[in-house]
Coordinates of C-alpha atoms in Angstrom, one line a residue:
Chain A
X1297 CA 0.1 -0.2 0.0
X1298 CA 2.2 2.2 1.3
X1299 CA 4.9 1.3 -2.0
X1300 CA 1.9 1.8 -4.4
X1301 CA 1.0 5.8 -3.0
X1302 CA 5.0 6.8 -2.7
X1303 CA 5.9 5.9 -6.1
X1304 CA 2.1 7.2 -7.8
X1305 CA 2.9 10.7 -6.3
X1306 CA 6.7 10.4 -6.5
X1307 CA 5.5 9.8 -10.8
X1308 CA 2.7 12.6 -10.8
X1309 CA 5.4 14.9 -9.7
X1310 CA 8.4 13.3 -11.5
X1311 CA 5.3 14.7 -14.7
X1312 CA 7.2 18.2 -14.0
X1313 CA 10.2 17.1 -16.4
X1314 CA 7.7 16.7 -19.5
X1315 CA 6.4 20.7 -18.8
X1316 CA 10.0 21.6 -18.4
X1317 CA 10.8 20.9 -21.6
X1318 CA 7.5 21.8 -23.0
X1319 CA 8.8 25.3 -22.6
X1320 CA 10.9 24.8 -24.8
X1321 CA 8.1 25.6 -27.6
X1322 CA 7.5 28.8 -26.6
X1323 CA 11.1 30.2 -26.3
X1324 CA 12.0 29.8 -23.6
X1325 CA 15.8 28.8 -22.7
X1326 CA 16.6 26.1 -20.1
X1327 CA 20.1 26.2 -18.9
X1328 CA 22.4 23.4 -17.1
X1329 CA 20.7 22.4 -13.9
X1330 CA 17.5 22.6 -15.5
X1331 CA 18.2 20.3 -18.2
X1332 CA 19.3 18.0 -15.9
X1333 CA 16.5 18.0 -13.6
X1334 CA 14.2 17.7 -16.1
X1335 CA 16.0 14.4 -17.7
X1336 CA 16.2 13.1 -14.9
X1337 CA 12.8 13.5 -14.4
X1338 CA 11.4 11.8 -17.5
X1339 CA 13.5 9.1 -17.1
X1340 CA 12.8 8.2 -13.4
X1341 CA 9.4 9.1 -14.1
X1342 CA 10.1 5.7 -16.6
X1343 CA 11.7 3.9 -13.4
X1344 CA 9.1 4.7 -11.1
X1345 CA 6.3 3.7 -13.5
X1346 CA 7.5 0.2 -14.7
X1347 CA 7.6 -0.1 -10.8
X1348 CA 3.6 0.7 -9.8
X1349 CA 2.5 -1.3 -12.8
X1350 CA 5.2 -4.0 -11.3
X1351 CA 3.6 -3.8 -7.2
X1352 CA 1.6 -6.4 -7.0
X1353 CA 3.5 -9.0 -8.8
X1354 CA 6.8 -7.9 -8.5
X1355 CA 10.2 -8.8 -10.0
X1356 CA 12.6 -8.8 -7.1
X1357 CA 15.6 -7.6 -10.1
X1358 CA 12.9 -3.9 -10.5
X1359 CA 12.2 -3.1 -7.6
X1360 CA 16.2 -3.6 -7.0
X1361 CA 16.5 -1.3 -9.9
X1362 CA 13.6 1.2 -8.6
X1363 CA 14.8 1.4 -5.2
X1364 CA 18.6 2.6 -7.1
X1365 CA 17.0 4.8 -8.4
X1366 CA 15.0 6.5 -6.1
X1367 CA 17.6 7.0 -3.5
X1368 CA 19.8 8.6 -5.6
X1369 CA 16.8 10.7 -6.9
X1370 CA 16.1 11.6 -3.2
X1371 CA 19.8 12.8 -3.2
X1372 CA 19.7 15.2 -6.1
X1373 CA 16.3 16.2 -5.2
X1374 CA 17.9 17.3 -2.1
X1375 CA 20.9 19.4 -4.3
X1376 CA 18.6 20.9 -6.7
X1377 CA 16.1 21.9 -3.6
X1378 CA 19.1 24.1 -2.1
X1379 CA 20.1 25.1 -6.1
X1380 CA 17.0 26.0 -6.6
X1381 CA 16.3 28.2 -3.7
X1382 CA 18.8 30.1 -5.0
X1383 CA 17.8 30.6 -8.0
X1384 CA 14.1 31.8 -7.1
X1385 CA 15.4 33.8 -4.0
X1386 CA 17.9 35.4 -6.9
X1387 CA 15.0 36.6 -8.7
X1388 CA 12.8 37.0 -6.8
X1389 CA 15.3 40.1 -5.3
X1390 CA 15.2 41.4 -8.8
X1391 CA 11.3 41.4 -9.0
X1392 CA 11.3 43.7 -5.7
X1393 CA 14.5 45.8 -6.9
X1394 CA 13.9 45.6 -10.5
X1395 CA 11.6 49.2 -11.9
X1396 CA 10.5 47.8 -14.9
X1397 CA 8.7 44.5 -13.1
X1398 CA 4.9 43.9 -12.3
X1399 CA 5.8 44.4 -8.2
X1400 CA 7.3 48.2 -9.2
X1401 CA 4.8 48.7 -11.7
X1402 CA 1.6 47.8 -9.4
X1403 CA 3.4 48.2 -5.7
X1404 CA 2.5 52.6 -5.3
X1405 CA -1.4 52.1 -6.0
X1406 CA -2.1 48.9 -3.7
X1407 CA 0.6 50.2 -1.2
X1408 CA -1.0 54.0 -0.5
X1409 CA -4.6 52.5 -1.6
X1410 CA -4.0 49.8 1.4
X1411 CA -3.2 52.8 4.0
X1412 CA -6.6 55.0 2.9
X1413 CA -9.0 51.8 2.5
X1414 CA -10.0 49.7 5.3
X1415 CA -12.0 46.6 6.4
X1416 CA -14.1 46.1 8.6
X1417 CA -11.5 48.2 10.9
X1418 CA -8.4 46.3 9.5
X1419 CA -6.2 47.6 6.9
X1420 CA -5.9 45.7 3.7
X1421 CA -1.9 45.1 3.8
X1422 CA -2.9 43.2 7.1
X1423 CA -4.6 40.4 4.6
X1424 CA -2.2 40.0 3.4
X1425 CA 1.1 37.4 4.3
X1426 CA 3.5 39.4 6.3
X1427 CA 7.3 38.5 4.5
X1428 CA 7.8 36.2 7.4
X1429 CA 4.8 34.2 6.6
X1430 CA 5.5 33.8 3.2
X1431 CA 9.0 32.3 4.2
X1432 CA 8.0 30.0 6.5
X1433 CA 5.7 28.6 4.3
X1434 CA 8.1 28.6 1.9
X1435 CA 10.5 26.6 3.6
X1436 CA 7.5 24.9 5.3
X1437 CA 6.8 23.2 2.2
X1438 CA 9.7 22.5 1.0
X1439 CA 10.4 20.1 3.7
X1440 CA 6.7 18.9 4.0
X1441 CA 8.6 17.7 0.5
X1442 CA 11.7 16.6 1.1
X1443 CA 10.5 14.3 3.9
X1444 CA 8.1 12.6 2.4
X1445 CA 10.6 12.3 0.1
X1446 CA 12.9 10.2 2.9
X1447 CA 9.9 8.9 3.5
X1448 CA 8.6 7.0 0.8
X1449 CA 12.1 5.9 0.5
X1450 CA 12.6 3.8 3.8
X1451 CA 9.4 2.6 2.8
X1452 CA 10.8 1.6 -0.8
X1453 CA 13.9 0.2 0.7
X1454 CA 11.9 -2.0 3.7
X1455 CA 9.9 -3.5 0.9
X1456 CA 12.5 -4.6 -1.1
X1457 CA 14.9 -6.1 1.9
X1458 CA 11.3 -8.5 2.1
X1459 CA 10.6 -9.1 -0.7
X1460 CA 14.7 -10.2 -0.9
X1461 CA 13.6 -12.2 2.6
X1462 CA 10.6 -13.7 1.3
X1463 CA 11.1 -17.4 0.1
X1464 CA 8.6 -16.4 -2.8
X1465 CA 11.6 -13.4 -4.7
X1466 CA 14.2 -16.1 -4.7
X1467 CA 16.3 -15.0 -7.8
X1468 CA 17.5 -18.0 -9.7
X1469 CA 21.1 -16.7 -10.9
X1470 CA 21.2 -17.8 -14.4
X1471 CA 18.2 -15.3 -14.9
X1472 CA 21.2 -12.5 -13.5
X1473 CA 23.3 -13.8 -16.1
X1474 CA 21.0 -14.8 -19.2
X1475 CA 22.2 -14.2 -22.6
X1476 CA 22.1 -10.6 -23.9
X1477 CA 23.4 -10.8 -27.1
X1478 CA 20.2 -11.1 -28.4
X1479 CA 18.4 -8.1 -27.3
X1480 CA 18.1 -4.6 -28.4
X1481 CA 20.6 -1.9 -27.2
X1482 CA 18.9 -0.1 -25.0
X1483 CA 17.2 -3.5 -23.3
X1484 CA 20.9 -4.5 -22.8
X1485 CA 21.2 -1.9 -21.1
X1486 CA 18.2 -2.1 -18.8
X1487 CA 18.8 -5.2 -17.8
X1488 CA 22.3 -4.9 -17.3
X1489 CA 21.3 -2.4 -14.8
X1490 CA 18.5 -4.3 -13.5
X1491 CA 21.1 -7.2 -12.6
X1492 CA 24.0 -4.6 -11.3
X1493 CA 21.3 -3.2 -8.8
X1494 CA 20.8 -6.5 -7.4
X1495 CA 23.8 -7.2 -6.8
X1496 CA 24.4 -4.7 -4.9
X1497 CA 20.9 -4.5 -3.6
X1498 CA 21.9 -8.1 -2.8
X1499 CA 24.8 -7.3 -0.3
X1500 CA 23.6 -5.0 1.4
X1501 CA 19.8 -6.2 1.9
X1502 CA 19.7 -9.4 1.4
Chain B
X689 CA -34.8 2.8 -26.9
X690 CA -35.5 0.3 -24.3
X691 CA -35.2 -2.2 -26.9
X692 CA -31.9 -1.0 -28.0
X693 CA -30.6 -0.3 -23.7
X694 CA -31.7 -3.4 -23.0
X695 CA -29.7 -5.4 -25.6
X696 CA -26.9 -3.0 -24.8
X697 CA -27.0 -3.7 -20.8
X698 CA -28.9 -6.1 -20.1
X699 CA -29.1 -9.2 -22.3
X700 CA -26.2 -11.5 -20.2
X701 CA -27.7 -10.8 -16.5
X702 CA -27.3 -13.0 -14.5
X703 CA -30.6 -15.4 -13.5
X704 CA -31.5 -14.0 -10.1
X705 CA -28.9 -11.6 -9.7
X706 CA -30.4 -9.0 -7.0
X707 CA -27.2 -6.3 -6.3
X708 CA -27.5 -4.3 -9.5
X709 CA -31.3 -3.6 -8.4
X710 CA -32.3 -0.4 -7.5
X711 CA -35.0 0.8 -5.3
X712 CA -38.5 2.1 -6.7
X713 CA -40.0 2.5 -3.1
X714 CA -41.7 5.6 -1.7
X715 CA -42.1 4.6 1.8
X716 CA -40.1 5.9 4.4
X717 CA -40.9 3.3 6.2
X718 CA -38.5 1.3 4.8
X719 CA -35.4 3.5 5.2
X720 CA -37.0 4.0 8.7
X721 CA -36.6 0.1 9.5
X722 CA -33.3 0.1 7.9
X723 CA -31.7 2.8 10.1
X724 CA -33.9 1.2 12.9
X725 CA -31.3 -1.8 12.6
X726 CA -28.1 0.1 11.5
X727 CA -25.0 -0.7 13.8
X728 CA -22.3 2.2 12.4
X729 CA -18.6 1.5 12.9
X730 CA -16.3 3.8 14.1
X731 CA -15.6 4.9 9.9
X732 CA -18.8 4.8 10.0
X733 CA -19.5 7.7 12.6
X734 CA -15.9 9.7 11.5
X735 CA -17.7 10.3 8.9
X736 CA -21.1 11.0 9.5
X737 CA -19.3 13.2 11.8
X738 CA -17.6 15.0 10.1
X739 CA -19.8 15.7 7.3
X740 CA -22.3 16.6 9.8
X741 CA -19.3 19.3 11.7
X742 CA -19.5 21.1 8.3
X743 CA -23.0 21.0 7.5
X744 CA -23.3 22.5 10.6
X745 CA -21.1 25.3 9.9
X746 CA -22.7 25.9 6.6
X747 CA -26.7 26.3 8.5
X748 CA -24.5 28.9 11.5
X749 CA -22.7 31.0 9.0
X750 CA -23.9 31.5 5.8
X751 CA -25.8 34.7 5.8
X752 CA -29.4 33.5 5.2
X753 CA -33.1 33.3 6.7
X754 CA -32.5 30.4 9.2
X755 CA -36.4 29.2 8.0
X756 CA -35.2 29.5 4.9
X757 CA -31.5 27.6 5.9
X758 CA -34.0 25.5 7.4
X759 CA -35.9 24.6 4.8
X760 CA -33.4 22.9 2.3
X761 CA -31.8 20.7 5.3
X762 CA -36.1 19.3 5.5
X763 CA -35.7 19.0 1.7
X764 CA -32.4 16.9 1.7
X765 CA -33.8 14.8 4.7
X766 CA -36.9 13.6 3.1
X767 CA -34.9 13.2 -0.5
X768 CA -33.1 10.7 2.5
X769 CA -35.7 9.1 3.4
X770 CA -37.7 7.9 0.2
X771 CA -35.7 5.2 -1.0
X772 CA -36.1 5.5 -4.5
X773 CA -33.9 9.0 -4.0
X774 CA -31.9 8.0 -1.3
X775 CA -30.0 5.5 -2.8
X776 CA -28.2 8.9 -5.2
X777 CA -29.0 11.4 -2.9
X778 CA -27.6 9.7 0.7
X779 CA -24.7 8.8 -1.5
X780 CA -23.4 11.9 -2.7
X781 CA -23.9 13.9 0.8
X782 CA -19.9 14.6 0.6
X783 CA -20.5 16.2 -2.5
X784 CA -23.7 18.3 -1.0
X785 CA -21.5 19.2 1.7
X786 CA -18.4 19.9 -0.6
X787 CA -20.7 22.8 -2.4
X788 CA -22.7 24.2 0.2
X789 CA -19.1 24.7 1.9
X790 CA -17.9 26.1 -1.0
X791 CA -20.5 28.7 -2.0
X792 CA -20.9 29.2 1.6
X793 CA -17.1 30.1 1.3
X794 CA -17.4 33.5 -0.5
X795 CA -20.0 35.2 2.8
X796 CA -16.8 34.8 4.6
X797 CA -15.5 38.1 6.5
X798 CA -12.1 39.4 5.5
X799 CA -12.0 39.5 9.5
X800 CA -12.3 35.8 9.8
X801 CA -9.7 34.3 6.7
X802 CA -5.9 33.9 7.2
X803 CA -4.0 36.4 5.4
X804 CA -2.2 35.6 1.6
X805 CA 0.1 34.9 0.5
X806 CA 1.8 35.5 -2.4
X807 CA 5.0 34.9 -3.2
X808 CA 4.6 30.7 -1.7
X809 CA 4.0 29.2 -4.5
X810 CA 5.9 30.6 -7.0
X811 CA 9.0 30.1 -4.7
X812 CA 7.9 26.2 -4.2
X813 CA 7.8 25.8 -8.1
X814 CA 10.7 27.4 -8.8
X815 CA 11.9 25.5 -5.2
X816 CA 10.6 22.1 -6.4
X817 CA 9.9 22.1 -10.2
X818 CA 13.1 24.1 -11.3
X819 CA 11.4 26.8 -12.2
X820 CA 8.5 29.6 -12.9
X821 CA 6.6 26.4 -15.3
X822 CA 3.5 28.2 -15.3
X823 CA 4.7 31.8 -16.5
X824 CA 6.6 29.0 -19.1
X825 CA 4.3 27.7 -20.7
X826 CA 1.9 31.4 -20.9
X827 CA 4.5 33.0 -22.5
X828 CA 3.4 31.9 -25.9
X829 CA -0.2 32.5 -27.2
X830 CA -2.4 32.4 -29.8
X831 CA -5.9 31.6 -30.4
X832 CA -5.6 28.2 -31.7
X833 CA -4.5 27.3 -28.1
X834 CA -6.5 29.3 -26.7
X835 CA -9.3 27.5 -27.5
X836 CA -7.6 23.8 -27.6
X837 CA -6.9 25.4 -23.2
X838 CA -10.3 26.4 -22.9
X839 CA -12.2 23.1 -23.7
X840 CA -11.1 21.3 -21.0
X841 CA -10.7 23.8 -18.3
X842 CA -14.0 25.8 -19.1
X843 CA -16.2 23.5 -21.0
X844 CA -15.1 19.9 -20.2
X845 CA -14.6 20.2 -16.7
X846 CA -18.2 21.3 -15.9
X847 CA -19.8 18.6 -17.3
X848 CA -17.5 15.5 -16.8
X849 CA -17.6 15.0 -13.6
X850 CA -21.6 13.5 -14.7
X851 CA -20.1 12.0 -17.2
X852 CA -18.2 9.2 -15.8
X853 CA -20.7 9.3 -12.8
X854 CA -23.6 8.2 -15.7
X855 CA -21.2 5.8 -17.8
X856 CA -20.1 4.6 -14.2
X857 CA -23.1 3.6 -13.1
X858 CA -23.9 2.2 -16.2
X859 CA -21.0 -0.3 -16.9
X860 CA -19.4 -0.4 -13.9
X861 CA -19.8 -2.8 -10.6
X862 CA -22.6 -2.2 -9.3
X863 CA -22.1 0.2 -5.8
X864 CA -18.8 1.8 -7.8
X865 CA -21.0 5.0 -8.2
X866 CA -20.9 5.5 -4.8
X867 CA -17.5 5.1 -4.5
X868 CA -17.0 7.7 -7.1
X869 CA -19.1 10.0 -5.0
X870 CA -17.6 9.4 -2.2
X871 CA -14.0 9.9 -3.6
X872 CA -15.6 12.9 -5.8
X873 CA -16.7 14.8 -2.7
X874 CA -14.5 14.3 0.1
X875 CA -11.8 15.3 -2.8
X876 CA -13.3 19.1 -3.2
X877 CA -14.4 19.1 0.4
X878 CA -10.4 18.6 1.3
X879 CA -9.5 20.8 -1.3
X880 CA -12.5 23.3 -0.6
X881 CA -11.4 24.0 3.3
X882 CA -7.5 23.9 1.7
X883 CA -8.4 26.5 -0.3
X884 CA -9.5 28.3 3.3
X885 CA -7.5 27.7 5.3
X886 CA -4.4 28.4 3.3
X887 CA -5.3 31.7 1.1
X888 CA -2.9 31.7 -2.3
X889 CA -2.3 34.3 -5.2
X890 CA -2.3 32.5 -8.8
X891 CA -0.3 33.0 -11.4
X892 CA -2.6 36.0 -13.4
X893 CA -2.1 38.0 -9.7
X894 CA 2.1 37.0 -10.4
X895 CA 1.3 39.1 -13.8
X896 CA -1.1 41.9 -13.1
X897 CA 0.9 42.8 -9.7
X898 CA 4.2 40.9 -9.4
X899 CA 5.0 40.2 -5.8
X900 CA 2.7 42.8 -4.1
X901 CA 0.8 42.1 -1.4
X902 CA -2.7 41.0 -2.0
X903 CA -6.1 41.7 0.1
X904 CA -9.6 40.9 -0.2
X905 CA -11.4 43.2 -1.7
X906 CA -10.0 42.4 -4.8
X907 CA -12.2 41.2 -7.3
X908 CA -10.5 37.8 -9.2
X909 CA -9.6 37.0 -12.7
X910 CA -10.8 35.3 -15.6
X911 CA -6.3 35.2 -17.0
X912 CA -6.3 33.8 -20.4
X913 CA -9.9 32.5 -20.3
X914 CA -10.9 36.5 -20.8
X915 CA -9.4 35.9 -24.3
X916 CA -12.4 33.7 -24.7
X917 CA -14.6 35.9 -23.5
X918 CA -13.7 38.1 -26.1
X919 CA -13.3 35.2 -28.8
X920 CA -17.6 34.5 -28.1
X921 CA -18.6 38.3 -27.1
X922 CA -19.4 36.9 -23.6
X923 CA -18.6 37.3 -20.1
X924 CA -19.3 34.6 -18.8
X925 CA -16.1 33.8 -17.7
X926 CA -14.8 37.3 -16.9
X927 CA -18.1 37.7 -14.7
X928 CA -17.8 34.1 -12.8
X929 CA -14.1 34.0 -11.9
X930 CA -14.4 37.6 -11.0
X931 CA -16.9 36.9 -8.4
X932 CA -15.3 33.7 -7.1
X933 CA -16.2 32.0 -3.9
X934 CA -12.4 31.6 -3.3
X935 CA -10.7 33.5 -5.5
X936 CA -7.5 33.0 -4.2
X937 CA -7.9 29.4 -4.2
X938 CA -5.1 28.3 -6.0
X939 CA -3.7 25.8 -3.9
X940 CA -4.6 22.7 -4.5
X941 CA -6.4 23.0 -8.4
X942 CA -10.1 21.5 -8.1
X943 CA -9.5 21.0 -11.7
X944 CA -6.2 18.6 -11.5
X945 CA -8.3 16.9 -9.3
X946 CA -11.2 16.4 -10.6
X947 CA -9.5 15.2 -13.9
X948 CA -7.5 13.3 -11.8
X949 CA -10.3 11.4 -10.2
X950 CA -12.0 11.1 -13.4
X951 CA -9.1 9.7 -14.6
X952 CA -8.2 7.4 -11.5
X953 CA -12.1 5.4 -12.5
X954 CA -12.2 5.1 -15.7
X955 CA -8.9 4.2 -15.7
X956 CA -10.2 1.3 -12.8
X957 CA -12.7 0.7 -15.1
X958 CA -11.5 0.2 -18.7
X959 CA -7.8 -0.3 -18.2
X960 CA -7.2 -0.7 -21.3
X961 CA -8.0 3.1 -22.4
X962 CA -5.6 4.1 -19.2
X963 CA -3.4 6.1 -21.4
X964 CA -5.8 8.1 -23.3
X965 CA -7.4 9.4 -19.5
X966 CA -3.3 10.3 -19.0
X967 CA -3.7 12.1 -21.8
X968 CA -6.7 13.9 -21.0
X969 CA -5.2 14.6 -17.3
X970 CA -2.1 15.9 -19.0
X971 CA -4.4 18.7 -21.4
X972 CA -5.9 19.7 -18.5
X973 CA -2.9 20.6 -16.4
X974 CA -0.8 22.1 -19.2
X975 CA -4.7 24.0 -20.1
X976 CA -4.5 25.0 -16.5
X977 CA -1.2 26.9 -16.5
X978 CA -1.7 28.4 -20.1
X979 CA -4.7 30.0 -18.9
X980 CA -2.6 31.4 -15.9
X981 CA -5.2 29.7 -13.3
X982 CA -2.8 27.4 -11.8
X983 CA 0.9 26.7 -10.4
X984 CA 2.1 23.4 -10.9
X985 CA 2.3 23.3 -7.4
X986 CA -0.9 23.2 -7.6
X987 CA -2.1 21.1 -10.1
X988 CA 0.3 18.7 -8.0
X989 CA -1.6 19.2 -5.0
X990 CA -4.5 18.4 -6.1
X991 CA -4.2 14.7 -8.8
X992 CA -2.2 14.0 -5.8
X993 CA -5.5 14.5 -2.6
X994 CA -7.3 12.8 -5.7
X995 CA -4.9 9.6 -6.0
X996 CA -4.4 9.5 -2.3
X997 CA -8.1 9.3 -1.5
X998 CA -8.8 7.6 -4.8
X999 CA -6.9 4.7 -3.3
X1000 CA -8.0 4.9 0.5
X1001 CA -11.4 4.2 -1.3
X1002 CA -10.1 1.2 -3.8
X1003 CA -8.3 -0.3 -0.7
X1004 CA -11.3 -0.2 1.6
X1005 CA -15.2 0.9 -0.6
X1006 CA -14.7 -0.1 -4.1
X1007 CA -16.0 -3.1 -5.9
X1008 CA -13.8 -5.5 -8.2
X1009 CA -14.5 -4.9 -11.5
X1010 CA -14.3 -7.6 -14.1
X1011 CA -12.1 -7.6 -16.5
X1012 CA -14.8 -7.6 -20.3
X1013 CA -18.1 -6.7 -19.0
X1014 CA -18.9 -3.6 -19.5
X1015 CA -22.7 -3.6 -17.8
X1016 CA -23.3 -2.9 -14.2
X1017 CA -26.6 -6.3 -14.5
X1018 CA -24.0 -8.6 -16.0
X1019 CA -22.7 -8.6 -12.3
X1020 CA -23.8 -11.8 -10.1
X1021 CA -22.1 -10.7 -7.1
X1022 CA -19.9 -7.8 -6.0
X1023 CA -16.5 -8.6 -5.6
X1024 CA -14.0 -6.7 -2.5
X1025 CA -10.5 -5.2 -3.0
X1026 CA -8.4 -6.7 0.0
X1027 CA -5.2 -4.9 0.5
X1028 CA -3.9 -7.6 2.1
X1029 CA -4.5 -10.4 0.2
X1030 CA -2.9 -7.8 -2.3
X1031 CA 0.0 -7.7 -0.6
X1032 CA 3.0 -9.3 -2.6
X1033 CA 4.8 -10.2 0.8
X1034 CA 1.8 -12.0 2.0
X1035 CA 1.6 -16.0 1.4
X1036 CA 3.4 -18.1 1.0
X1037 CA 4.2 -18.2 -3.3
X1038 CA 1.8 -21.7 -3.3
X1039 CA 4.8 -23.0 -1.7
X1040 CA 3.6 -24.8 2.2
X1041 CA 7.6 -25.9 2.4
X1042 CA 8.6 -21.6 2.2
X1043 CA 6.3 -21.8 5.8
X1044 CA 9.1 -22.4 7.5
X1045 CA 10.9 -19.5 6.7
X1046 CA 11.4 -16.4 9.5
X1047 CA 9.0 -14.5 7.7
X1048 CA 6.9 -16.5 7.6
X1049 CA 5.6 -15.9 11.3
X1050 CA 4.8 -12.0 10.2
X1051 CA 2.8 -13.0 7.1
X1052 CA 0.1 -16.0 9.0
X1053 CA 0.2 -12.7 11.9
X1054 CA -1.1 -10.6 9.0
X1055 CA -3.5 -13.3 7.8
X1056 CA -5.0 -13.7 10.3
X1057 CA -5.3 -9.7 11.1
X1058 CA -6.6 -9.7 7.6
X1059 CA -9.6 -12.3 8.5
X1060 CA -10.5 -11.0 12.1
X1061 CA -10.8 -7.2 10.9
X1062 CA -11.9 -6.6 7.9
X1063 CA -11.5 -2.7 6.8
X1064 CA -15.2 -1.1 8.1
X1065 CA -16.6 0.5 4.9
X1066 CA -19.5 2.5 5.3
X1067 CA -21.0 1.1 1.4
X1068 CA -21.4 -2.6 2.7
X1069 CA -24.5 -4.0 1.9
X1070 CA -25.2 -7.7 3.2
X1071 CA -27.8 -8.6 0.4
X1072 CA -24.9 -7.9 -2.5
X1073 CA -21.9 -8.8 -1.3
X1074 CA -20.3 -12.1 -2.2
X1075 CA -18.6 -14.2 0.4
X1076 CA -15.1 -14.7 -1.2
X1077 CA -13.3 -17.9 0.3
X1078 CA -10.6 -16.5 -0.8
X1079 CA -8.5 -15.5 2.5
X1080 CA -7.3 -19.5 2.5
X1081 CA -3.7 -18.4 2.3
X1082 CA -2.9 -22.5 1.4
X1083 CA -4.9 -21.8 -2.0
X1084 CA -2.1 -21.3 -4.6
X1085 CA -4.8 -18.5 -6.8
X1086 CA -4.8 -16.2 -3.8
X1087 CA -2.2 -14.1 -4.7
X1088 CA -4.3 -13.3 -8.5
X1089 CA -6.9 -13.2 -6.2
X1090 CA -7.7 -10.1 -4.7
X1091 CA -11.5 -10.5 -3.5
X1092 CA -12.4 -10.0 0.4
X1093 CA -15.7 -11.4 1.5
X1094 CA -17.5 -8.3 3.4
X1095 CA -18.9 -8.8 6.7
X1096 CA -21.2 -10.7 7.6
X1097 CA -24.3 -8.6 9.3
X1098 CA -22.9 -5.6 7.7
X1099 CA -26.1 -3.3 6.8
X1100 CA -26.4 0.0 5.1
X1101 CA -29.0 2.7 5.8
X1102 CA -30.2 4.1 2.5

């Protein structure tokens, strides 16, 4: 249940990769870090989707691959969260200080009006969140997203560990060392990645 | 017409099958009799207590004459009492509760509302998704794209819940519509509560006012739908969104939540068409950003809310659809999803020797729990549920048969 919910929620979030790349069609340029983020999102979306579709009949190699991908993705997400936080706060400074920005263009009218107008005994400016509140919710939501990610990671880790210890999911070594000559290139890479993940997970979890 | 309907939907009706029968009686004593013998579970109590609290809140807060408000409540009470209407209206109680709260939201005084955040959503969008995706996708506008965005956001969204409900009723297993009403209603109710508790400005606000503070005197904006009004020579969207009940209710996106819920239920009944439903959700996501109504983070919040509530409903309430059966009248009995038997770590893998492995202790424990504590269901109906023997843990078929028997003696009050 936890694996299904965790993977499903993560997959929904990974759709951002498609929309980030779709932005190219509107003439928007992506920087290197955005390219990395969106391409990894698309790749992980494929891996997690494979995991979700087999959640009731899991294959140990596939789930070992999902686990390692998810774990690496969690670490990368932590890094990206810090990186793009810096990007946002830089962009915000620019928005607040640039005379041609929408904020500067409209703030005069809004702030002077808010001093004059009152709503039920309160100034209108008090109806907007303070800067401290904005920061608080921004940090809170970011932290909740990160904590949820770690939580889902641990759920998947526990699931794979139990798969390793369950007799039904014992893997025949011949399956791991199967002949790959007649497979397509991407299939060979995929199976090799799964098998490598299986060996790594077997070493630490079995 | 009725012949075509019978041929399409009732030609494979099993003999003596009662599960798809509808109540036609208008005698309230039948409902009262059921009510007297009804024993609510803890889940039922929480369910009705929560909805009752919201409805009481609406009754007190909504600025209308008390007699008028009571008249509406009495009318619904009558509809709940008559068996023929009760089977639809009572199961839609979460939806009515959501609508009641939604239309009351516009009447809340500003002094009782939390402060509006303007920066949180664009900040979160950049931090979690690498850029202001909604800004980028709304950067290049043209008429064909306007129309393409308008269709799911301004047209399909409003009709889809009814179309989905009708199709689920006709083509899904009996009681599926109840599950849909439950999940759809709770998703929207949770969304509106969240929108009121965490008011946040949508992307159109940032485009018009930048990051300047917002206030409750401000009117809403139709965003990109203003262009549709101009194309059609109407003012439906401009007037509608300018006076929206929750102007600063960007988080979560209920457009996204509804589309996701509809896609999940349709995928549940018609799994082969899943790519089509995924496309619809992705289309709607794009259109909400293109029309500057939501940030990507709002869309995710709506979809995650839907997905979580759908999963809960699937685990504990939904009947299992049978492959290749596309009529409610073709079902002989109702089988339910069993989260315990579906767990791939349960069972012995069809091999009794494996029970000697230490992990089997956990397995036995969980199966015992499963047998003794079937999750409470507010949808159970004793006459209509299969009492499957699928709880056996020695059957090799168990892993493929995610079926549970409902609690014997459980009753429903409709």
